[in-house]
């Protein structure tokens, strides 16, 4: 979820979902289009995702590549199938590109209310893309006036690799700042803390307590992550090694956004590692989805895949290959890499069930009493710890992970209630 400013300057919480920016920001966003209540309720039925996933990926492929879909995928589809496909598109933050796929295939009959809601979502994404561009323009003018070059990663800058950039929704803006005209790989030129101080001087609150990798603040109500590093280098030797690599290959280039704003974005070599390591981190812990795969497909279609020497022989390399094969199978890319069907299936299963970040085998308790919730949280930590040990190639014990979690709660006492109330 991202707290953002809507196009009409109303504050909303955006998941992203169908967007009516005049509603209460503390409630799930709904719209008044006929049928929306039915859509939300039908989405509650038990595991209806096999057919909707095929529909979703077929349309996403078309939206990314301008191709025609396999018509047989859509023959005999029920209203429930369309509703569940729609809900999956929302959950995966790919609704505008899926709608592009629908528009590329006008012969496919889509329920009117489903398509109407998708069009509202797409319109919101386009307006917010434009608003982000204006905010980024204003922000980089400030940093430039203070002798700082700002590089924008992922998000709106990367969207320019999409056939329809405004269809790629980005919630926040990730930036890295370095002294103008200098080598950004040299730590002494890192201007992250200078920018924190600069925005503080303008009355903006900066949160630098919850993440070592970056600070967080809002500029004109758009969330910004101001990076000191590109990866959480403290989590494992592979993260530290790839973080150093990213500094080495950052090599910013100029990109022009849809309304003419010129910004700096990272090199293709940077994106190869940054996008895939970010996706692997989501796979290991926070939940991976088709939004990550769409970005990867767009990148490798344009640039192919060249695994850096620093990643050779690691689980990270295996993840890149598996992720590439999933893009080959589902999103129209054709990059030849070794197969690892077991890993590919595991990643795919977690993308299909992105609503369950731990995997389909760990279910939240039906009754949220303190004991049941603590047992559930312990299972989550155990599963995540196992994945971290495997993919980060480390040897942390479950007890150590539980202790770290406890320390985080002690540092942020307000989060203690989350132990017993929140399943995510």
Tab-separated table of C-alpha atoms in Angstrom:
chain	number	residue	atom	x	y	z
A	1	UNK	CA	0.000	0.000	0.000
A	2	UNK	CA	1.164	3.531	-0.760
A	3	UNK	CA	-0.184	6.739	0.766
A	4	UNK	CA	-0.190	9.171	-2.120
A	5	UNK	CA	-1.718	12.353	-3.431
A	6	UNK	CA	-4.496	11.852	-5.942
A	7	UNK	CA	-4.749	13.955	-9.112
A	8	UNK	CA	-7.259	16.280	-7.465
A	9	UNK	CA	-5.010	16.785	-4.402
A	10	UNK	CA	-7.026	14.482	-2.129
A	11	UNK	CA	-5.090	12.149	0.139
A	12	UNK	CA	-5.778	8.439	-0.479
A	13	UNK	CA	-4.347	5.049	0.342
A	14	UNK	CA	-3.570	3.322	-2.937
A	15	UNK	CA	-2.982	-0.423	-3.161
A	16	UNK	CA	-3.329	0.216	-6.227
A	17	UNK	CA	-6.986	-0.566	-6.773
A	18	UNK	CA	-9.884	1.049	-8.585
A	19	UNK	CA	-9.459	4.693	-7.787
A	20	UNK	CA	-12.077	7.172	-6.677
A	21	UNK	CA	-9.922	9.869	-5.113
A	22	UNK	CA	-12.726	11.566	-3.137
A	23	UNK	CA	-13.285	8.720	-0.692
A	24	UNK	CA	-12.150	8.243	2.903
A	25	UNK	CA	-8.396	7.487	2.791
A	26	UNK	CA	-8.693	5.098	5.740
A	27	UNK	CA	-11.038	2.693	3.974
A	28	UNK	CA	-10.605	0.402	0.979
A	29	UNK	CA	-11.218	2.331	-2.206
A	30	UNK	CA	-14.492	1.633	-3.994
A	31	UNK	CA	-16.271	3.253	-6.896
A	32	UNK	CA	-19.881	3.736	-7.838
A	33	UNK	CA	-19.788	1.884	-11.147
A	34	UNK	CA	-22.640	-0.680	-11.194
A	35	UNK	CA	-21.390	-4.113	-10.254
A	36	UNK	CA	-18.390	-3.131	-8.145
A	37	UNK	CA	-19.892	-4.563	-4.945
A	38	UNK	CA	-20.464	-7.845	-6.741
A	39	UNK	CA	-16.885	-7.768	-8.001
A	40	UNK	CA	-15.446	-7.358	-4.529
A	41	UNK	CA	-17.628	-10.090	-3.030
A	42	UNK	CA	-17.057	-12.681	-5.727
A	43	UNK	CA	-13.336	-12.271	-5.219
A	44	UNK	CA	-13.738	-14.021	-1.855
A	45	UNK	CA	-14.500	-17.466	-3.286
A	46	UNK	CA	-12.038	-20.268	-2.594
A	47	UNK	CA	-8.939	-20.640	-4.812
A	48	UNK	CA	-10.404	-19.655	-8.194
A	49	UNK	CA	-7.062	-18.698	-9.676
A	50	UNK	CA	-6.063	-21.290	-12.285
A	51	UNK	CA	-8.175	-20.028	-15.179
A	52	UNK	CA	-8.002	-16.327	-14.214
A	53	UNK	CA	-4.199	-16.593	-14.090
A	54	UNK	CA	-4.117	-17.867	-17.672
A	55	UNK	CA	-6.375	-15.012	-18.726
A	56	UNK	CA	-4.287	-12.468	-16.813
A	57	UNK	CA	-0.953	-13.570	-18.270
A	58	UNK	CA	-2.319	-13.792	-21.794
A	59	UNK	CA	-3.574	-10.192	-21.600
A	60	UNK	CA	-0.453	-8.954	-19.805
A	61	UNK	CA	1.670	-10.505	-22.553
A	62	UNK	CA	-0.424	-8.717	-25.155
A	63	UNK	CA	-0.219	-5.409	-23.279
A	64	UNK	CA	3.564	-5.643	-23.058
A	65	UNK	CA	4.201	-6.833	-26.611
A	66	UNK	CA	1.256	-5.652	-28.728
A	67	UNK	CA	0.474	-9.237	-29.732
A	68	UNK	CA	-2.820	-11.070	-30.124
A	69	UNK	CA	-3.895	-13.458	-27.396
A	70	UNK	CA	-4.786	-17.112	-27.779
A	71	UNK	CA	-8.558	-16.834	-28.217
A	72	UNK	CA	-9.118	-20.300	-26.763
A	73	UNK	CA	-8.084	-19.000	-23.327
A	74	UNK	CA	-11.191	-16.786	-23.292
A	75	UNK	CA	-13.783	-19.158	-24.742
A	76	UNK	CA	-16.570	-19.935	-22.285
A	77	UNK	CA	-15.201	-17.752	-19.513
A	78	UNK	CA	-17.714	-16.989	-16.790
A	79	UNK	CA	-18.375	-13.672	-15.103
A	80	UNK	CA	-16.647	-15.049	-12.008
A	81	UNK	CA	-13.550	-15.845	-14.067
A	82	UNK	CA	-13.393	-12.255	-15.289
A	83	UNK	CA	-13.953	-10.869	-11.805
A	84	UNK	CA	-11.170	-12.987	-10.354
A	85	UNK	CA	-8.848	-12.041	-13.208
A	86	UNK	CA	-9.659	-8.413	-12.491
A	87	UNK	CA	-8.934	-8.823	-8.771
A	88	UNK	CA	-5.619	-10.513	-9.554
A	89	UNK	CA	-4.666	-7.610	-11.820
A	90	UNK	CA	-5.417	-5.219	-8.959
A	91	UNK	CA	-3.434	-7.295	-6.433
A	92	UNK	CA	-0.456	-7.413	-8.792
A	93	UNK	CA	-0.518	-3.693	-9.725
A	94	UNK	CA	-0.732	-4.461	-13.458
A	95	UNK	CA	-4.313	-3.453	-14.279
A	96	UNK	CA	-3.448	-0.699	-16.825
A	97	UNK	CA	-1.174	-2.991	-18.859
A	98	UNK	CA	-3.735	-5.806	-18.736
A	99	UNK	CA	-6.305	-3.329	-20.066
A	100	UNK	CA	-3.861	-2.472	-22.861
A	101	UNK	CA	-3.983	-6.180	-23.704
A	102	UNK	CA	-7.773	-6.130	-23.762
A	103	UNK	CA	-7.731	-3.115	-26.073
A	104	UNK	CA	-5.321	-4.969	-28.375
A	105	UNK	CA	-7.918	-7.735	-28.683
A	106	UNK	CA	-11.305	-6.055	-29.237
A	107	UNK	CA	-12.881	-9.379	-30.196
A	108	UNK	CA	-12.620	-10.534	-26.568
A	109	UNK	CA	-15.867	-9.824	-24.746
A	110	UNK	CA	-15.272	-8.398	-21.274
A	111	UNK	CA	-18.096	-7.758	-18.772
A	112	UNK	CA	-18.896	-4.054	-18.895
A	113	UNK	CA	-18.492	-3.377	-15.184
A	114	UNK	CA	-15.136	-5.170	-15.061
A	115	UNK	CA	-13.799	-3.166	-17.984
A	116	UNK	CA	-15.227	0.087	-16.603
A	117	UNK	CA	-13.369	-0.397	-13.341
A	118	UNK	CA	-10.159	-1.231	-15.180
A	119	UNK	CA	-10.500	1.962	-17.211
A	120	UNK	CA	-10.864	4.012	-14.007
A	121	UNK	CA	-7.727	2.356	-12.638
A	122	UNK	CA	-5.815	3.044	-15.846
A	123	UNK	CA	-6.947	6.674	-15.895
A	124	UNK	CA	-5.791	7.123	-12.309
A	125	UNK	CA	-2.402	5.531	-13.095
A	126	UNK	CA	-1.940	7.894	-16.048
A	127	UNK	CA	-2.795	10.979	-13.986
A	128	UNK	CA	-0.591	9.894	-11.111
A	129	UNK	CA	2.276	9.201	-13.543
A	130	UNK	CA	1.948	12.788	-14.744
A	131	UNK	CA	1.791	14.092	-11.188
A	132	UNK	CA	4.914	12.128	-10.254
A	133	UNK	CA	6.697	13.666	-13.227
A	134	UNK	CA	5.845	17.178	-12.042
A	135	UNK	CA	6.971	16.373	-8.496
A	136	UNK	CA	10.220	14.794	-9.703
A	137	UNK	CA	10.888	17.814	-11.915
A	138	UNK	CA	10.418	20.193	-8.988
A	139	UNK	CA	12.558	18.055	-6.702
A	140	UNK	CA	15.482	17.662	-9.128
A	141	UNK	CA	15.464	21.409	-9.785
A	142	UNK	CA	16.055	21.892	-6.054
A	143	UNK	CA	18.835	19.292	-5.846
A	144	UNK	CA	20.472	20.619	-9.013
A	145	UNK	CA	20.450	24.154	-7.615
A	146	UNK	CA	22.373	22.777	-4.642
A	147	UNK	CA	25.054	21.073	-6.740
A	148	UNK	CA	23.561	17.596	-6.560
A	149	UNK	CA	22.654	15.153	-9.350
A	150	UNK	CA	19.633	12.957	-8.642
A	151	UNK	CA	19.275	9.492	-10.184
A	152	UNK	CA	15.795	7.953	-10.203
A	153	UNK	CA	15.615	4.121	-9.976
A	154	UNK	CA	12.795	1.756	-11.014
A	155	UNK	CA	9.408	3.490	-11.004
A	156	UNK	CA	8.680	6.354	-13.336
A	157	UNK	CA	12.120	6.325	-14.944
A	158	UNK	CA	11.994	2.605	-15.696
A	159	UNK	CA	8.432	2.983	-17.020
A	160	UNK	CA	9.902	4.550	-20.150
A	161	UNK	CA	10.967	1.031	-21.182
A	162	UNK	CA	7.294	0.007	-21.357
A	163	UNK	CA	5.413	0.326	-24.663
A	164	UNK	CA	2.928	2.524	-22.796
A	165	UNK	CA	4.895	4.157	-19.943
A	166	UNK	CA	1.891	5.540	-18.078
A	167	UNK	CA	0.484	2.007	-17.767
A	168	UNK	CA	3.337	1.113	-15.430
A	169	UNK	CA	2.143	2.254	-11.998
A	170	UNK	CA	4.747	3.368	-9.476
A	171	UNK	CA	3.776	4.214	-5.915
A	172	UNK	CA	6.865	5.996	-4.637
A	173	UNK	CA	10.024	7.540	-6.073
A	174	UNK	CA	13.413	5.926	-5.404
A	175	UNK	CA	16.400	8.244	-5.739
A	176	UNK	CA	20.161	8.330	-5.276
A	177	UNK	CA	22.012	11.644	-4.963
A	178	UNK	CA	25.648	12.435	-5.658
A	179	UNK	CA	27.788	15.554	-6.014
A	180	UNK	CA	27.410	17.087	-9.467
A	181	UNK	CA	30.141	16.234	-11.950
A	182	UNK	CA	31.760	13.558	-9.776
A	183	UNK	CA	32.038	9.771	-9.751
A	184	UNK	CA	28.887	8.408	-8.038
A	185	UNK	CA	30.706	5.194	-7.113
A	186	UNK	CA	33.020	7.088	-4.763
A	187	UNK	CA	31.467	7.111	-1.261
A	188	UNK	CA	32.704	10.635	-0.568
A	189	UNK	CA	30.404	11.906	-3.357
A	190	UNK	CA	27.281	10.347	-1.826
A	191	UNK	CA	24.940	13.236	-0.986
A	192	UNK	CA	22.130	11.238	0.621
A	193	UNK	CA	22.524	12.783	4.103
A	194	UNK	CA	22.951	16.245	2.602
A	195	UNK	CA	19.590	15.861	0.855
A	196	UNK	CA	17.987	14.690	4.107
A	197	UNK	CA	19.224	17.864	5.790
A	198	UNK	CA	18.100	19.978	2.847
A	199	UNK	CA	14.507	18.746	2.960
A	200	UNK	CA	14.468	19.092	6.755
A	201	UNK	CA	15.378	22.753	6.318
A	202	UNK	CA	12.220	23.052	4.218
A	203	UNK	CA	10.068	21.730	7.033
A	204	UNK	CA	9.778	18.163	5.737
A	205	UNK	CA	9.916	15.301	8.223
A	206	UNK	CA	12.573	12.688	7.406
A	207	UNK	CA	12.322	9.113	8.703
A	208	UNK	CA	15.760	7.505	8.877
A	209	UNK	CA	15.086	5.073	11.721
A	210	UNK	CA	13.282	2.235	9.972
A	211	UNK	CA	15.765	1.379	7.231
A	212	UNK	CA	19.539	1.437	6.925
A	213	UNK	CA	19.416	1.447	3.131
A	214	UNK	CA	17.450	4.675	2.679
A	215	UNK	CA	15.550	7.424	4.431
A	216	UNK	CA	11.881	8.166	3.770
A	217	UNK	CA	10.153	11.492	3.350
A	218	UNK	CA	7.325	13.036	1.392
A	219	UNK	CA	7.767	15.791	-1.147
A	220	UNK	CA	4.502	17.398	-2.207
A	221	UNK	CA	2.794	14.357	-0.670
A	222	UNK	CA	4.588	11.820	-2.867
A	223	UNK	CA	6.638	9.253	-0.887
A	224	UNK	CA	10.351	9.341	-1.674
A	225	UNK	CA	13.039	6.837	-0.717
A	226	UNK	CA	16.407	8.576	-0.540
A	227	UNK	CA	19.030	5.830	-0.900
A	228	UNK	CA	22.407	5.653	0.810
A	229	UNK	CA	22.823	2.142	-0.617
A	230	UNK	CA	20.937	0.186	-3.258
A	231	UNK	CA	20.595	-3.094	-1.357
A	232	UNK	CA	20.388	-4.080	2.293
A	233	UNK	CA	24.082	-4.903	2.285
A	234	UNK	CA	24.100	-5.962	5.927
A	235	UNK	CA	21.832	-8.989	5.368
A	236	UNK	CA	24.400	-11.199	3.642
A	237	UNK	CA	27.760	-11.212	1.842
A	238	UNK	CA	26.005	-11.577	-1.542
A	239	UNK	CA	23.984	-8.420	-0.858
A	240	UNK	CA	27.128	-6.501	0.093
A	241	UNK	CA	28.933	-7.751	-3.015
A	242	UNK	CA	26.076	-6.847	-5.364
A	243	UNK	CA	25.615	-3.455	-3.667
A	244	UNK	CA	29.245	-2.628	-4.465
A	245	UNK	CA	28.672	-3.823	-8.030
A	246	UNK	CA	25.660	-1.534	-8.385
A	247	UNK	CA	27.704	1.508	-7.396
A	248	UNK	CA	30.331	0.503	-9.950
A	249	UNK	CA	27.852	0.230	-12.840
A	250	UNK	CA	25.368	2.988	-11.890
A	251	UNK	CA	26.680	5.200	-14.736
A	252	UNK	CA	23.577	7.424	-15.042
A	253	UNK	CA	22.114	8.306	-18.434
A	254	UNK	CA	19.513	10.910	-19.359
A	255	UNK	CA	15.891	9.924	-19.903
A	256	UNK	CA	12.991	12.109	-21.060
A	257	UNK	CA	9.602	11.543	-19.421
A	258	UNK	CA	6.268	11.853	-21.303
A	259	UNK	CA	5.796	15.577	-20.549
A	260	UNK	CA	9.371	16.479	-21.415
A	261	UNK	CA	11.059	16.328	-18.008
A	262	UNK	CA	14.664	15.178	-18.290
A	263	UNK	CA	15.963	12.979	-15.495
A	264	UNK	CA	18.906	10.690	-14.797
A	265	UNK	CA	18.331	6.926	-14.703
A	266	UNK	CA	20.749	4.033	-14.099
A	267	UNK	CA	22.522	1.948	-16.736
A	268	UNK	CA	21.106	-1.303	-18.127
A	269	UNK	CA	23.772	-3.227	-16.174
A	270	UNK	CA	22.508	-1.621	-12.980
A	271	UNK	CA	18.902	-2.537	-13.751
A	272	UNK	CA	19.789	-6.162	-14.483
A	273	UNK	CA	20.955	-6.638	-10.895
A	274	UNK	CA	18.746	-4.096	-9.128
A	275	UNK	CA	15.472	-5.409	-10.580
A	276	UNK	CA	16.289	-9.091	-10.112
A	277	UNK	CA	17.747	-8.782	-6.608
A	278	UNK	CA	14.750	-6.691	-5.577
A	279	UNK	CA	12.448	-9.423	-6.960
A	280	UNK	CA	14.436	-12.107	-5.131
A	281	UNK	CA	14.095	-10.204	-1.864
A	282	UNK	CA	10.332	-10.125	-2.383
A	283	UNK	CA	10.352	-13.840	-3.140
A	284	UNK	CA	12.326	-14.565	0.022
A	285	UNK	CA	10.302	-12.391	2.346
A	286	UNK	CA	7.727	-9.796	1.449
A	287	UNK	CA	5.847	-11.495	-1.388
A	288	UNK	CA	6.577	-11.495	-5.110
A	289	UNK	CA	4.000	-10.833	-7.823
A	290	UNK	CA	3.487	-10.409	-11.573
A	291	UNK	CA	4.395	-6.720	-11.387
A	292	UNK	CA	7.985	-7.772	-10.713
A	293	UNK	CA	7.895	-10.269	-13.577
A	294	UNK	CA	6.504	-7.650	-15.978
A	295	UNK	CA	9.402	-5.287	-15.186
A	296	UNK	CA	11.889	-8.112	-15.685
A	297	UNK	CA	10.309	-9.138	-19.006
A	298	UNK	CA	10.436	-5.562	-20.298
A	299	UNK	CA	14.091	-5.279	-19.289
A	300	UNK	CA	15.402	-8.547	-20.723
A	301	UNK	CA	13.390	-8.149	-23.913
A	302	UNK	CA	15.218	-4.883	-24.555
A	303	UNK	CA	18.661	-5.765	-23.197
A	304	UNK	CA	18.898	-9.545	-22.873
A	305	UNK	CA	20.561	-11.048	-19.818
A	306	UNK	CA	24.227	-10.799	-18.944
A	307	UNK	CA	24.931	-12.152	-15.480
A	308	UNK	CA	27.837	-10.281	-13.859
A	309	UNK	CA	30.832	-12.258	-12.678
A	310	UNK	CA	30.073	-11.181	-9.105
A	311	UNK	CA	26.841	-13.210	-9.220
A	312	UNK	CA	28.191	-16.352	-10.882
A	313	UNK	CA	27.823	-19.561	-8.895
A	314	UNK	CA	25.266	-18.108	-6.462
A	315	UNK	CA	21.602	-18.713	-5.710
A	316	UNK	CA	21.053	-15.214	-7.015
A	317	UNK	CA	22.248	-16.373	-10.436
A	318	UNK	CA	19.841	-19.319	-10.256
A	319	UNK	CA	17.011	-16.960	-9.368
A	320	UNK	CA	17.780	-14.742	-12.378
A	321	UNK	CA	17.638	-17.756	-14.682
A	322	UNK	CA	14.378	-19.034	-13.185
A	323	UNK	CA	12.802	-15.586	-13.376
A	324	UNK	CA	13.925	-15.271	-16.991
A	325	UNK	CA	12.390	-18.610	-17.918
A	326	UNK	CA	9.090	-17.524	-16.362
A	327	UNK	CA	9.184	-14.389	-18.528
A	328	UNK	CA	9.958	-16.588	-21.548
A	329	UNK	CA	7.041	-18.909	-20.822
A	330	UNK	CA	4.432	-16.310	-19.959
A	331	UNK	CA	5.377	-12.826	-21.156
A	332	UNK	CA	6.801	-13.223	-24.633
A	333	UNK	CA	10.548	-12.939	-24.048
A	334	UNK	CA	13.070	-15.240	-25.693
A	335	UNK	CA	16.263	-15.276	-23.652
A	336	UNK	CA	17.923	-18.666	-23.477
A	337	UNK	CA	19.032	-19.627	-19.961
A	338	UNK	CA	19.378	-22.884	-17.977
A	339	UNK	CA	16.158	-24.334	-16.586
A	340	UNK	CA	15.344	-25.032	-12.962
A	341	UNK	CA	11.765	-26.218	-13.033
A	342	UNK	CA	11.502	-26.689	-9.274
A	343	UNK	CA	12.526	-23.099	-8.551
A	344	UNK	CA	10.443	-21.743	-11.432
A	345	UNK	CA	7.370	-23.542	-10.086
A	346	UNK	CA	8.003	-22.244	-6.578
A	347	UNK	CA	8.325	-18.640	-7.764
A	348	UNK	CA	5.260	-18.953	-9.985
A	349	UNK	CA	3.151	-20.460	-7.209
A	350	UNK	CA	4.015	-17.562	-4.925
A	351	UNK	CA	3.157	-15.011	-7.635
A	352	UNK	CA	-0.227	-16.623	-8.232
A	353	UNK	CA	-0.896	-16.556	-4.498
A	354	UNK	CA	0.606	-13.135	-3.856
A	355	UNK	CA	-2.070	-12.483	-1.249
A	356	UNK	CA	-0.334	-15.051	0.983
A	357	UNK	CA	3.202	-13.755	1.324
A	358	UNK	CA	4.481	-16.815	3.150
A	359	UNK	CA	3.133	-19.337	0.633
A	360	UNK	CA	-0.049	-21.328	0.340
A	361	UNK	CA	0.950	-23.868	2.991
A	362	UNK	CA	0.870	-21.375	5.877
A	363	UNK	CA	-2.627	-20.197	6.652
A	364	UNK	CA	-3.513	-17.339	9.015
A	365	UNK	CA	-5.445	-18.472	12.102
A	366	UNK	CA	-9.213	-18.337	11.788
A	367	UNK	CA	-9.487	-16.944	15.315
A	368	UNK	CA	-6.922	-14.256	16.166
A	369	UNK	CA	-6.355	-15.065	19.800
A	370	UNK	CA	-2.871	-14.206	21.176
A	371	UNK	CA	-1.567	-17.799	21.267
A	372	UNK	CA	-2.716	-18.622	17.727
A	373	UNK	CA	-1.263	-15.404	16.379
A	374	UNK	CA	2.099	-15.979	18.056
A	375	UNK	CA	2.253	-19.516	16.653
A	376	UNK	CA	1.423	-18.143	13.198
A	377	UNK	CA	4.103	-15.446	13.488
A	378	UNK	CA	6.647	-18.075	14.574
A	379	UNK	CA	5.813	-20.176	11.500
A	380	UNK	CA	6.276	-17.108	9.310
A	381	UNK	CA	9.675	-16.385	10.794
A	382	UNK	CA	10.694	-20.028	10.411
A	383	UNK	CA	9.754	-20.148	6.725
A	384	UNK	CA	11.330	-16.786	5.926
A	385	UNK	CA	14.479	-17.710	7.836
A	386	UNK	CA	14.809	-20.898	5.794
A	387	UNK	CA	14.443	-18.985	2.511
A	388	UNK	CA	16.948	-16.360	3.598
A	389	UNK	CA	19.487	-19.021	4.507
A	390	UNK	CA	19.028	-20.679	1.132
A	391	UNK	CA	18.997	-17.677	-1.200
A	392	UNK	CA	21.304	-15.357	0.723
A	393	UNK	CA	23.575	-18.311	1.488
A	394	UNK	CA	23.832	-17.599	5.192
A	395	UNK	CA	23.302	-19.641	8.383
A	396	UNK	CA	20.977	-17.765	10.701
A	397	UNK	CA	19.084	-19.733	13.350
A	398	UNK	CA	15.350	-19.348	13.878
A	399	UNK	CA	16.094	-18.213	17.436
A	400	UNK	CA	18.328	-15.423	16.135
A	401	UNK	CA	15.628	-14.296	13.705
A	402	UNK	CA	13.025	-14.290	16.487
A	403	UNK	CA	15.377	-12.245	18.662
A	404	UNK	CA	15.893	-9.699	15.860
A	405	UNK	CA	12.137	-9.425	15.427
A	406	UNK	CA	11.717	-8.859	19.164
A	407	UNK	CA	14.369	-6.115	19.139
A	408	UNK	CA	12.547	-4.356	16.300
A	409	UNK	CA	9.334	-4.415	18.312
A	410	UNK	CA	11.145	-3.048	21.365
A	411	UNK	CA	12.559	-0.213	19.256
A	412	UNK	CA	9.056	0.500	17.936
A	413	UNK	CA	6.703	-0.332	20.849
A	414	UNK	CA	3.612	0.647	18.873
A	415	UNK	CA	4.166	-2.387	16.647
A	416	UNK	CA	3.677	-4.846	19.522
A	417	UNK	CA	-0.043	-4.847	18.886
A	418	UNK	CA	0.691	-6.022	15.333
A	419	UNK	CA	1.893	-9.331	16.774
A	420	UNK	CA	-1.663	-10.141	17.742
A	421	UNK	CA	-3.731	-8.325	15.137
A	422	UNK	CA	-1.969	-8.363	11.765
A	423	UNK	CA	-1.301	-11.517	9.751
A	424	UNK	CA	1.038	-9.818	7.263
